[in-house]
Amino acid sequence: MKGQDHEGFTFANLSRQSALPPSELAAAAIVPVDWNRDVAIDLVLCGASSPWAGVMENILHNRFRWRAVEEPLVPIKGATSLAVADVDGNASWDLLACGKEGIAVTR
């Protein structure tokens, strides 16, 4: 479906081609990083009350797609702060999460 704004510019609804995080995520921490190493900055998100994290994958041209992060990152429940680094030197990102329950490193 195409539309037009008050200045005559046309636009298209891209909602079906985009995916947002689930509303229950309630993001408490967001880290910009090239998570999938495709030279486009993605956003890693986690919520203080959510048991998981995810990535808003930058698929270019002002489009992002939500990707829940695989099982090894689940133990970050309650995280209010995130950092991304290659902690173990294996050429893949590790996620450091901090919250009321302490600090966790997931690999």
A tleap script that builds the chain and sets N, CA, C and O, in Angstrom:
source leaprc.protein.ff14SB
mol = sequence {
  NMET LYS GLY GLN ASP HIE GLU GLY PHE THR
  PHE ALA ASN LEU SER ARG GLN SER ALA LEU
  PRO PRO SER GLU LEU ALA ALA ALA ALA ILE
  VAL PRO VAL ASP TRP ASN ARG ASP VAL ALA
  ILE ASP LEU VAL LEU CYS GLY ALA SER SER
  PRO TRP ALA GLY VAL MET GLU ASN ILE LEU
  HIE ASN ARG PHE ARG TRP ARG ALA VAL GLU
  GLU PRO LEU VAL PRO ILE LYS GLY ALA THR
  SER LEU ALA VAL ALA ASP VAL ASP GLY ASN
  ALA SER TRP ASP LEU LEU ALA CYS GLY LYS
  GLU GLY ILE ALA VAL THR CARG
}
set mol.1.N position { 0.847 -1.161 0.000 }
set mol.1.CA position { 0.000 0.000 0.000 }
set mol.1.C position { 0.898 1.232 0.000 }
set mol.1.O position { 1.800 1.351 0.830 }
set mol.2.N position { 0.654 2.122 -0.911 }
set mol.2.CA position { 1.413 3.360 -0.978 }
set mol.2.C position { 0.541 4.497 -0.483 }
set mol.2.O position { -0.686 4.448 -0.574 }
set mol.3.N position { 1.193 5.519 0.041 }
set mol.3.CA position { 0.477 6.681 0.534 }
set mol.3.C position { 1.215 7.944 0.159 }
set mol.3.O position { 2.252 7.905 -0.503 }
set mol.4.N position { 0.672 9.059 0.588 }
set mol.4.CA position { 1.289 10.340 0.301 }
set mol.4.C position { 1.145 11.224 1.533 }
set mol.4.O position { 0.083 11.268 2.154 }
set mol.5.N position { 2.226 11.930 1.883 }
set mol.5.CA position { 2.153 12.817 3.041 }
set mol.5.C position { 1.671 14.200 2.610 }
set mol.5.O position { 1.378 14.424 1.436 }
set mol.6.N position { 1.592 15.123 3.563 }
set mol.6.CA position { 1.060 16.449 3.291 }
set mol.6.C position { 1.935 17.293 2.357 }
set mol.6.O position { 1.478 18.312 1.840 }
set mol.7.N position { 3.174 16.882 2.141 }
set mol.7.CA position { 4.060 17.612 1.225 }
set mol.7.C position { 4.126 16.959 -0.153 }
set mol.7.O position { 4.882 17.405 -1.016 }
set mol.8.N position { 3.354 15.927 -0.359 }
set mol.8.CA position { 3.323 15.279 -1.664 }
set mol.8.C position { 4.319 14.163 -1.867 }
set mol.8.O position { 4.377 13.588 -2.953 }
set mol.9.N position { 5.119 13.833 -0.838 }
set mol.9.CA position { 6.061 12.726 -0.953 }
set mol.9.C position { 5.302 11.406 -0.827 }
set mol.9.O position { 4.392 11.283 -0.007 }
set mol.10.N position { 5.673 10.442 -1.628 }
set mol.10.CA position { 5.024 9.136 -1.534 }
set mol.10.C position { 5.828 8.235 -0.612 }
set mol.10.O position { 7.037 8.407 -0.458 }
set mol.11.N position { 5.166 7.299 -0.016 }
set mol.11.CA position { 5.811 6.347 0.870 }
set mol.11.C position { 5.091 5.013 0.756 }
set mol.11.O position { 3.958 4.936 0.280 }
set mol.12.N position { 5.761 3.983 1.195 }
set mol.12.CA position { 5.182 2.639 1.198 }
set mol.12.C position { 5.246 2.086 2.607 }
set mol.12.O position { 6.212 2.333 3.329 }
set mol.13.N position { 4.252 1.357 2.998 }
set mol.13.CA position { 4.207 0.721 4.309 }
set mol.13.C position { 5.080 -0.532 4.261 }
set mol.13.O position { 4.759 -1.494 3.563 }
set mol.14.N position { 6.177 -0.512 5.002 }
set mol.14.CA position { 7.111 -1.640 5.016 }
set mol.14.C position { 6.953 -2.517 6.251 }
set mol.14.O position { 7.837 -3.319 6.553 }
set mol.15.N position { 5.857 -2.380 6.959 }
set mol.15.CA position { 5.658 -3.115 8.207 }
set mol.15.C position { 5.804 -4.618 8.033 }
set mol.15.O position { 6.344 -5.294 8.908 }
set mol.16.N position { 5.331 -5.142 6.921 }
set mol.16.CA position { 5.418 -6.595 6.707 }
set mol.16.C position { 6.849 -7.055 6.475 }
set mol.16.O position { 7.163 -8.228 6.679 }
set mol.17.N position { 7.718 -6.146 6.050 }
set mol.17.CA position { 9.106 -6.500 5.774 }
set mol.17.C position { 10.006 -6.227 6.966 }
set mol.17.O position { 11.193 -6.550 6.930 }
set mol.18.N position { 9.469 -5.648 8.005 }
set mol.18.CA position { 10.232 -5.351 9.211 }
set mol.18.C position { 9.707 -6.203 10.352 }
set mol.18.O position { 8.568 -6.668 10.310 }
set mol.19.N position { 10.512 -6.406 11.349 }
set mol.19.CA position { 10.084 -7.157 12.529 }
set mol.19.C position { 10.624 -6.447 13.759 }
set mol.19.O position { 11.812 -6.134 13.833 }
set mol.20.N position { 9.755 -6.197 14.714 }
set mol.20.CA position { 10.135 -5.528 15.948 }
set mol.20.C position { 10.276 -6.544 17.073 }
set mol.20.O position { 9.740 -7.649 16.983 }
set mol.21.N position { 11.000 -6.174 18.141 }
set mol.21.CA position { 11.088 -7.085 19.286 }
set mol.21.C position { 9.711 -7.263 19.913 }
set mol.21.O position { 8.848 -6.398 19.761 }
set mol.22.N position { 9.494 -8.362 20.609 }
set mol.22.CA position { 8.213 -8.548 21.288 }
set mol.22.C position { 8.009 -7.450 22.334 }
set mol.22.O position { 8.974 -7.004 22.955 }
set mol.23.N position { 6.795 -7.023 22.529 }
set mol.23.CA position { 6.511 -5.923 23.449 }
set mol.23.C position { 6.920 -6.242 24.883 }
set mol.23.O position { 7.258 -5.332 25.641 }
set mol.24.N position { 6.898 -7.511 25.267 }
set mol.24.CA position { 7.290 -7.881 26.632 }
set mol.24.C position { 8.794 -7.751 26.889 }
set mol.24.O position { 9.236 -7.882 28.030 }
set mol.25.N position { 9.585 -7.495 25.840 }
set mol.25.CA position { 11.023 -7.311 26.034 }
set mol.25.C position { 11.310 -6.092 26.899 }
set mol.25.O position { 12.158 -6.166 27.788 }
set mol.26.N position { 10.632 -4.976 26.668 }
set mol.26.CA position { 10.846 -3.734 27.428 }
set mol.26.C position { 12.347 -3.473 27.593 }
set mol.26.O position { 12.877 -3.550 28.702 }
set mol.27.N position { 13.013 -3.169 26.505 }
set mol.27.CA position { 14.468 -3.035 26.475 }
set mol.27.C position { 15.014 -2.109 27.550 }
set mol.27.O position { 14.600 -0.956 27.666 }
set mol.28.N position { 15.945 -2.630 28.332 }
set mol.28.CA position { 16.612 -1.865 29.387 }
set mol.28.C position { 18.030 -1.501 28.967 }
set mol.28.O position { 18.616 -0.558 29.499 }
set mol.29.N position { 18.585 -2.251 28.010 }
set mol.29.CA position { 19.947 -1.988 27.544 }
set mol.29.C position { 20.013 -2.228 26.047 }
set mol.29.O position { 19.454 -3.197 25.532 }
set mol.30.N position { 20.700 -1.336 25.360 }
set mol.30.CA position { 20.881 -1.433 23.912 }
set mol.30.C position { 22.356 -1.165 23.605 }
set mol.30.O position { 22.927 -0.182 24.078 }
set mol.31.N position { 22.966 -2.046 22.810 }
set mol.31.CA position { 24.375 -1.892 22.439 }
set mol.31.C position { 24.495 -1.916 20.913 }
set mol.31.O position { 24.072 -2.882 20.278 }
set mol.32.N position { 25.067 -0.863 20.318 }
set mol.32.CA position { 25.309 -0.897 18.873 }
set mol.32.C position { 26.578 -1.700 18.573 }
set mol.32.O position { 27.633 -1.436 19.150 }
set mol.33.N position { 26.474 -2.671 17.678 }
set mol.33.CA position { 27.616 -3.519 17.316 }
set mol.33.C position { 27.305 -4.207 15.994 }
set mol.33.O position { 26.138 -4.442 15.683 }
set mol.34.N position { 28.308 -4.524 15.229 }
set mol.34.CA position { 28.109 -5.299 14.007 }
set mol.34.C position { 28.045 -6.773 14.404 }
set mol.34.O position { 29.013 -7.509 14.213 }
set mol.35.N position { 26.927 -7.198 14.948 }
set mol.35.CA position { 26.755 -8.526 15.538 }
set mol.35.C position { 27.030 -9.641 14.538 }
set mol.35.O position { 27.705 -10.616 14.869 }
set mol.36.N position { 26.518 -9.508 13.325 }
set mol.36.CA position { 26.683 -10.565 12.329 }
set mol.36.C position { 27.847 -10.303 11.368 }
set mol.36.O position { 28.022 -11.015 10.379 }
set mol.37.N position { 28.633 -9.278 11.673 }
set mol.37.CA position { 29.857 -8.948 10.931 }
set mol.37.C position { 29.625 -8.767 9.425 }
set mol.37.O position { 30.379 -9.272 8.593 }
set mol.38.N position { 28.557 -8.029 9.109 }
set mol.38.CA position { 28.267 -7.735 7.705 }
set mol.38.C position { 28.519 -6.262 7.368 }
set mol.38.O position { 28.056 -5.777 6.335 }
set mol.39.N position { 29.243 -5.556 8.222 }
set mol.39.CA position { 29.633 -4.159 8.072 }
set mol.39.C position { 28.432 -3.211 8.188 }
set mol.39.O position { 28.485 -2.087 7.689 }
set mol.40.N position { 27.371 -3.647 8.830 }
set mol.40.CA position { 26.220 -2.792 9.120 }
set mol.40.C position { 25.969 -2.876 10.624 }
set mol.40.O position { 25.927 -3.971 11.185 }
set mol.41.N position { 25.805 -1.738 11.272 }
set mol.41.CA position { 25.648 -1.720 12.723 }
set mol.41.C position { 24.270 -2.237 13.128 }
set mol.41.O position { 23.242 -1.703 12.712 }
set mol.42.N position { 24.272 -3.282 13.943 }
set mol.42.CA position { 23.063 -3.884 14.494 }
set mol.42.C position { 22.890 -3.370 15.918 }
set mol.42.O position { 23.770 -2.691 16.446 }
set mol.43.N position { 21.758 -3.692 16.543 }
set mol.43.CA position { 21.500 -3.303 17.933 }
set mol.43.C position { 21.184 -4.545 18.751 }
set mol.43.O position { 20.238 -5.269 18.439 }
set mol.44.N position { 21.969 -4.799 19.797 }
set mol.44.CA position { 21.695 -5.900 20.711 }
set mol.44.C position { 20.858 -5.329 21.848 }
set mol.44.O position { 21.223 -4.312 22.437 }
set mol.45.N position { 19.739 -5.975 22.158 }
set mol.45.CA position { 18.818 -5.493 23.186 }
set mol.45.C position { 18.555 -6.569 24.225 }
set mol.45.O position { 18.548 -7.760 23.915 }
set mol.46.N position { 18.340 -6.140 25.459 }
set mol.46.CA position { 17.848 -7.049 26.490 }
set mol.46.C position { 16.943 -6.245 27.412 }
set mol.46.O position { 17.047 -5.022 27.503 }
set mol.47.N position { 16.062 -6.954 28.085 }
set mol.47.CA position { 15.140 -6.310 29.012 }
set mol.47.C position { 15.382 -6.793 30.423 }
set mol.47.O position { 15.753 -7.947 30.637 }
set mol.48.N position { 15.174 -5.916 31.386 }
set mol.48.CA position { 15.421 -6.260 32.789 }
set mol.48.C position { 14.502 -7.380 33.274 }
set mol.48.O position { 14.877 -8.139 34.168 }
set mol.49.N position { 13.315 -7.491 32.702 }
set mol.49.CA position { 12.386 -8.539 33.143 }
set mol.49.C position { 12.279 -9.679 32.136 }
set mol.49.O position { 11.498 -10.608 32.340 }
set mol.50.N position { 13.046 -9.623 31.062 }
set mol.50.CA position { 12.990 -10.666 30.039 }
set mol.50.C position { 14.096 -11.678 30.243 }
set mol.50.O position { 15.204 -11.313 30.638 }
set mol.51.N position { 13.814 -12.948 29.979 }
set mol.51.CA position { 14.833 -13.981 30.156 }
set mol.51.C position { 15.748 -14.154 28.957 }
set mol.51.O position { 16.559 -15.081 28.940 }
set mol.52.N position { 15.643 -13.290 27.953 }
set mol.52.CA position { 16.435 -13.460 26.746 }
set mol.52.C position { 16.814 -12.123 26.151 }
set mol.52.O position { 16.308 -11.074 26.549 }
set mol.53.N position { 17.712 -12.184 25.193 }
set mol.53.CA position { 18.148 -10.990 24.467 }
set mol.53.C position { 17.874 -11.211 22.989 }
set mol.53.O position { 17.454 -12.290 22.572 }
set mol.54.N position { 18.116 -10.186 22.219 }
set mol.54.CA position { 17.935 -10.317 20.785 }
set mol.54.C position { 18.679 -9.221 20.055 }
set mol.54.O position { 19.275 -8.334 20.667 }
set mol.55.N position { 18.635 -9.297 18.738 }
set mol.55.CA position { 19.357 -8.358 17.891 }
set mol.55.C position { 18.384 -7.745 16.895 }
set mol.55.O position { 17.630 -8.445 16.219 }
set mol.56.N position { 18.422 -6.410 16.823 }
set mol.56.CA position { 17.749 -5.724 15.729 }
set mol.56.C position { 18.775 -5.718 14.601 }
set mol.56.O position { 19.680 -4.884 14.574 }
set mol.57.N position { 18.621 -6.652 13.679 }
set mol.57.CA position { 19.582 -6.841 12.601 }
set mol.57.C position { 19.374 -5.765 11.535 }
set mol.57.O position { 18.270 -5.601 11.014 }
set mol.58.N position { 20.426 -5.048 11.221 }
set mol.58.CA position { 20.385 -4.010 10.200 }
set mol.58.C position { 20.435 -4.685 8.838 }
set mol.58.O position { 21.461 -5.244 8.450 }
set mol.59.N position { 19.320 -4.629 8.115 }
set mol.59.CA position { 19.284 -5.246 6.787 }
set mol.59.C position { 19.360 -4.167 5.690 }
set mol.59.O position { 18.946 -4.379 4.550 }
set mol.60.N position { 19.899 -3.014 6.079 }
set mol.60.CA position { 20.202 -1.892 5.190 }
set mol.60.C position { 18.949 -1.160 4.705 }
set mol.60.O position { 17.825 -1.642 4.841 }
set mol.61.N position { 19.186 0.004 4.142 }
set mol.61.CA position { 18.132 0.868 3.608 }
set mol.61.C position { 17.083 1.204 4.666 }
set mol.61.O position { 15.881 1.140 4.410 }
set mol.62.N position { 17.564 1.566 5.872 }
set mol.62.CA position { 16.702 1.970 6.986 }
set mol.62.C position { 15.748 0.870 7.435 }
set mol.62.O position { 14.648 1.158 7.906 }
set mol.63.N position { 16.160 -0.387 7.294 }
set mol.63.CA position { 15.318 -1.506 7.721 }
set mol.63.C position { 16.061 -2.339 8.758 }
set mol.63.O position { 17.257 -2.602 8.636 }
set mol.64.N position { 15.319 -2.745 9.776 }
set mol.64.CA position { 15.851 -3.617 10.825 }
set mol.64.C position { 14.902 -4.784 10.991 }
set mol.64.O position { 13.697 -4.652 10.776 }
set mol.65.N position { 15.450 -5.936 11.378 }
set mol.65.CA position { 14.648 -7.143 11.588 }
set mol.65.C position { 15.026 -7.732 12.941 }
set mol.65.O position { 16.210 -7.868 13.248 }
set mol.66.N position { 14.039 -8.078 13.745 }
set mol.66.CA position { 14.260 -8.669 15.061 }
set mol.66.C position { 14.697 -10.115 14.926 }
set mol.66.O position { 14.086 -10.892 14.191 }
set mol.67.N position { 15.748 -10.470 15.631 }
set mol.67.CA position { 16.238 -11.846 15.700 }
set mol.67.C position { 16.471 -12.183 17.172 }
set mol.67.O position { 17.327 -11.580 17.820 }
set mol.68.N position { 15.725 -13.129 17.692 }
set mol.68.CA position { 15.988 -13.579 19.050 }
set mol.68.C position { 17.344 -14.268 19.050 }
set mol.68.O position { 17.663 -15.004 18.117 }
set mol.69.N position { 18.138 -14.039 20.075 }
set mol.69.CA position { 19.474 -14.619 20.146 }
set mol.69.C position { 19.364 -16.056 20.640 }
set mol.69.O position { 18.565 -16.371 21.523 }
set mol.70.N position { 20.177 -16.907 20.056 }
set mol.70.CA position { 20.115 -18.330 20.334 }
set mol.70.C position { 20.303 -18.679 21.822 }
set mol.70.O position { 20.733 -17.844 22.617 }
set mol.71.N position { 19.983 -19.884 22.167 }
set mol.71.CA position { 19.902 -20.399 23.532 }
set mol.71.C position { 21.060 -20.044 24.476 }
set mol.71.O position { 20.785 -19.749 25.639 }
set mol.72.N position { 22.324 -20.052 24.064 }
set mol.72.CA position { 23.392 -19.791 25.029 }
set mol.72.C position { 23.314 -18.433 25.720 }
set mol.72.O position { 23.974 -18.231 26.739 }
set mol.73.N position { 22.528 -17.499 25.195 }
set mol.73.CA position { 22.456 -16.179 25.812 }
set mol.73.C position { 21.301 -16.050 26.808 }
set mol.73.O position { 21.100 -14.982 27.385 }
set mol.74.N position { 20.556 -17.108 27.010 }
set mol.74.CA position { 19.392 -17.040 27.890 }
set mol.74.C position { 19.720 -16.620 29.319 }
set mol.74.O position { 18.896 -15.915 29.903 }
set mol.75.N position { 20.850 -16.985 29.943 }
set mol.75.CA position { 21.056 -16.660 31.354 }
set mol.75.C position { 21.348 -15.186 31.650 }
set mol.75.O position { 22.142 -14.895 32.544 }
set mol.76.N position { 20.738 -14.267 30.936 }
set mol.76.CA position { 20.984 -12.853 31.212 }
set mol.76.C position { 19.757 -12.177 31.811 }
set mol.76.O position { 19.645 -10.952 31.758 }
set mol.77.N position { 18.844 -12.942 32.375 }
set mol.77.CA position { 17.629 -12.365 32.939 }
set mol.77.C position { 17.970 -11.291 33.973 }
set mol.77.O position { 18.832 -11.482 34.831 }
set mol.78.N position { 17.288 -10.185 33.873 }
set mol.78.CA position { 17.493 -9.101 34.814 }
set mol.78.C position { 18.615 -8.151 34.440 }
set mol.78.O position { 18.941 -7.249 35.212 }
set mol.79.N position { 19.213 -8.335 33.271 }
set mol.79.CA position { 20.322 -7.470 32.865 }
set mol.79.C position { 19.817 -6.061 32.579 }
set mol.79.O position { 18.800 -5.876 31.911 }
set mol.80.N position { 20.530 -5.089 33.086 }
set mol.80.CA position { 20.204 -3.689 32.823 }
set mol.80.C position { 21.341 -2.984 32.089 }
set mol.80.O position { 21.225 -1.812 31.732 }
set mol.81.N position { 22.440 -3.705 31.865 }
set mol.81.CA position { 23.582 -3.146 31.158 }
set mol.81.C position { 24.224 -4.253 30.329 }
set mol.81.O position { 24.332 -5.394 30.778 }
set mol.82.N position { 24.650 -3.905 29.112 }
set mol.82.CA position { 25.272 -4.875 28.210 }
set mol.82.C position { 26.576 -4.335 27.657 }
set mol.82.O position { 26.765 -3.125 27.536 }
set mol.83.N position { 27.466 -5.245 27.324 }
set mol.83.CA position { 28.684 -4.920 26.591 }
set mol.83.C position { 28.954 -6.093 25.653 }
set mol.83.O position { 28.599 -7.231 25.959 }
set mol.84.N position { 29.573 -5.817 24.528 }
set mol.84.CA position { 29.901 -6.855 23.558 }
set mol.84.C position { 31.404 -6.833 23.329 }
set mol.84.O position { 31.993 -5.774 23.116 }
set mol.85.N position { 32.020 -8.012 23.373 }
set mol.85.CA position { 33.460 -8.132 23.148 }
set mol.85.C position { 33.775 -9.567 22.750 }
set mol.85.O position { 32.953 -10.461 22.948 }
set mol.86.N position { 34.936 -9.789 22.201 }
set mol.86.CA position { 35.409 -11.151 21.941 }
set mol.86.C position { 36.289 -11.524 23.122 }
set mol.86.O position { 37.511 -11.386 23.062 }
set mol.87.N position { 35.675 -11.991 24.181 }
set mol.87.CA position { 36.362 -12.261 25.444 }
set mol.87.C position { 37.310 -13.449 25.345 }
set mol.87.O position { 38.403 -13.418 25.911 }
set mol.88.N position { 36.901 -14.500 24.630 }
set mol.88.CA position { 37.698 -15.720 24.589 }
set mol.88.C position { 38.557 -15.869 23.338 }
set mol.88.O position { 39.184 -16.911 23.146 }
set mol.89.N position { 38.598 -14.854 22.489 }
set mol.89.CA position { 39.481 -14.870 21.326 }
set mol.89.C position { 39.128 -15.882 20.261 }
set mol.89.O position { 40.008 -16.319 19.520 }
set mol.90.N position { 37.852 -16.274 20.159 }
set mol.90.CA position { 37.466 -17.276 19.172 }
set mol.90.C position { 36.812 -16.667 17.928 }
set mol.90.O position { 36.155 -17.378 17.167 }
set mol.91.N position { 36.983 -15.388 17.720 }
set mol.91.CA position { 36.471 -14.664 16.551 }
set mol.91.C position { 34.948 -14.635 16.475 }
set mol.91.O position { 34.386 -14.543 15.383 }
set mol.92.N position { 34.280 -14.710 17.611 }
set mol.92.CA position { 32.831 -14.508 17.659 }
set mol.92.C position { 32.519 -13.647 18.879 }
set mol.92.O position { 33.255 -13.661 19.866 }
set mol.93.N position { 31.416 -12.896 18.802 }
set mol.93.CA position { 31.075 -11.979 19.878 }
set mol.93.C position { 30.623 -12.719 21.125 }
set mol.93.O position { 29.963 -13.756 21.049 }
set mol.94.N position { 30.984 -12.178 22.250 }
set mol.94.CA position { 30.506 -12.638 23.551 }
set mol.94.C position { 29.722 -11.482 24.156 }
set mol.94.O position { 30.050 -10.316 23.935 }
set mol.95.N position { 28.700 -11.805 24.910 }
set mol.95.CA position { 27.847 -10.786 25.499 }
set mol.95.C position { 28.064 -10.755 27.006 }
set mol.95.O position { 27.943 -11.774 27.686 }
set mol.96.N position { 28.383 -9.574 27.513 }
set mol.96.CA position { 28.548 -9.381 28.953 }
set mol.96.C position { 27.310 -8.647 29.449 }
set mol.96.O position { 26.968 -7.580 28.940 }
set mol.97.N position { 26.650 -9.215 30.433 }
set mol.97.CA position { 25.418 -8.633 30.958 }
set mol.97.C position { 25.572 -8.386 32.448 }
set mol.97.O position { 26.161 -9.196 33.164 }
set mol.98.N position { 25.046 -7.277 32.904 }
set mol.98.CA position { 25.150 -6.916 34.314 }
set mol.98.C position { 23.771 -6.492 34.812 }
set mol.98.O position { 23.029 -5.795 34.121 }
set mol.99.N position { 23.451 -6.924 36.015 }
set mol.99.CA position { 22.170 -6.577 36.625 }
set mol.99.C position { 22.251 -6.765 38.128 }
set mol.99.O position { 23.340 -6.912 38.683 }
set mol.100.N position { 21.117 -6.761 38.778 }
set mol.100.CA position { 21.059 -6.902 40.236 }
set mol.100.C position { 21.631 -8.240 40.709 }
set mol.100.O position { 22.133 -8.340 41.829 }
set mol.101.N position { 21.556 -9.256 39.866 }
set mol.101.CA position { 22.032 -10.583 40.248 }
set mol.101.C position { 23.512 -10.795 39.960 }
set mol.101.O position { 24.043 -11.871 40.236 }
set mol.102.N position { 24.186 -9.788 39.409 }
set mol.102.CA position { 25.613 -9.909 39.154 }
set mol.102.C position { 25.944 -9.738 37.685 }
set mol.102.O position { 25.183 -9.140 36.924 }
set mol.103.N position { 27.098 -10.276 37.298 }
set mol.103.CA position { 27.606 -10.162 35.940 }
set mol.103.C position { 27.663 -11.541 35.311 }
set mol.103.O position { 28.049 -12.513 35.960 }
set mol.104.N position { 27.275 -11.624 34.037 }
set mol.104.CA position { 27.330 -12.903 33.320 }
set mol.104.C position { 28.016 -12.665 31.983 }
set mol.104.O position { 27.813 -11.637 31.338 }
set mol.105.N position { 28.831 -13.635 31.579 }
set mol.105.CA position { 29.458 -13.616 30.265 }
set mol.105.C position { 28.914 -14.813 29.511 }
set mol.105.O position { 29.009 -15.946 29.985 }
set mol.106.N position { 28.343 -14.568 28.334 }
set mol.106.CA position { 27.840 -15.662 27.530 }
set mol.106.C position { 28.678 -15.749 26.274 }
set mol.106.O position { 29.036 -14.723 25.696 }
set mol.107.N position { 28.998 -16.957 25.841 }
set mol.107.CA position { 29.883 -17.161 24.695 }
set mol.107.C position { 29.186 -17.949 23.637 }
set mol.107.O position { 29.769 -18.226 22.588 }
savepdb mol mol.pdb
quit
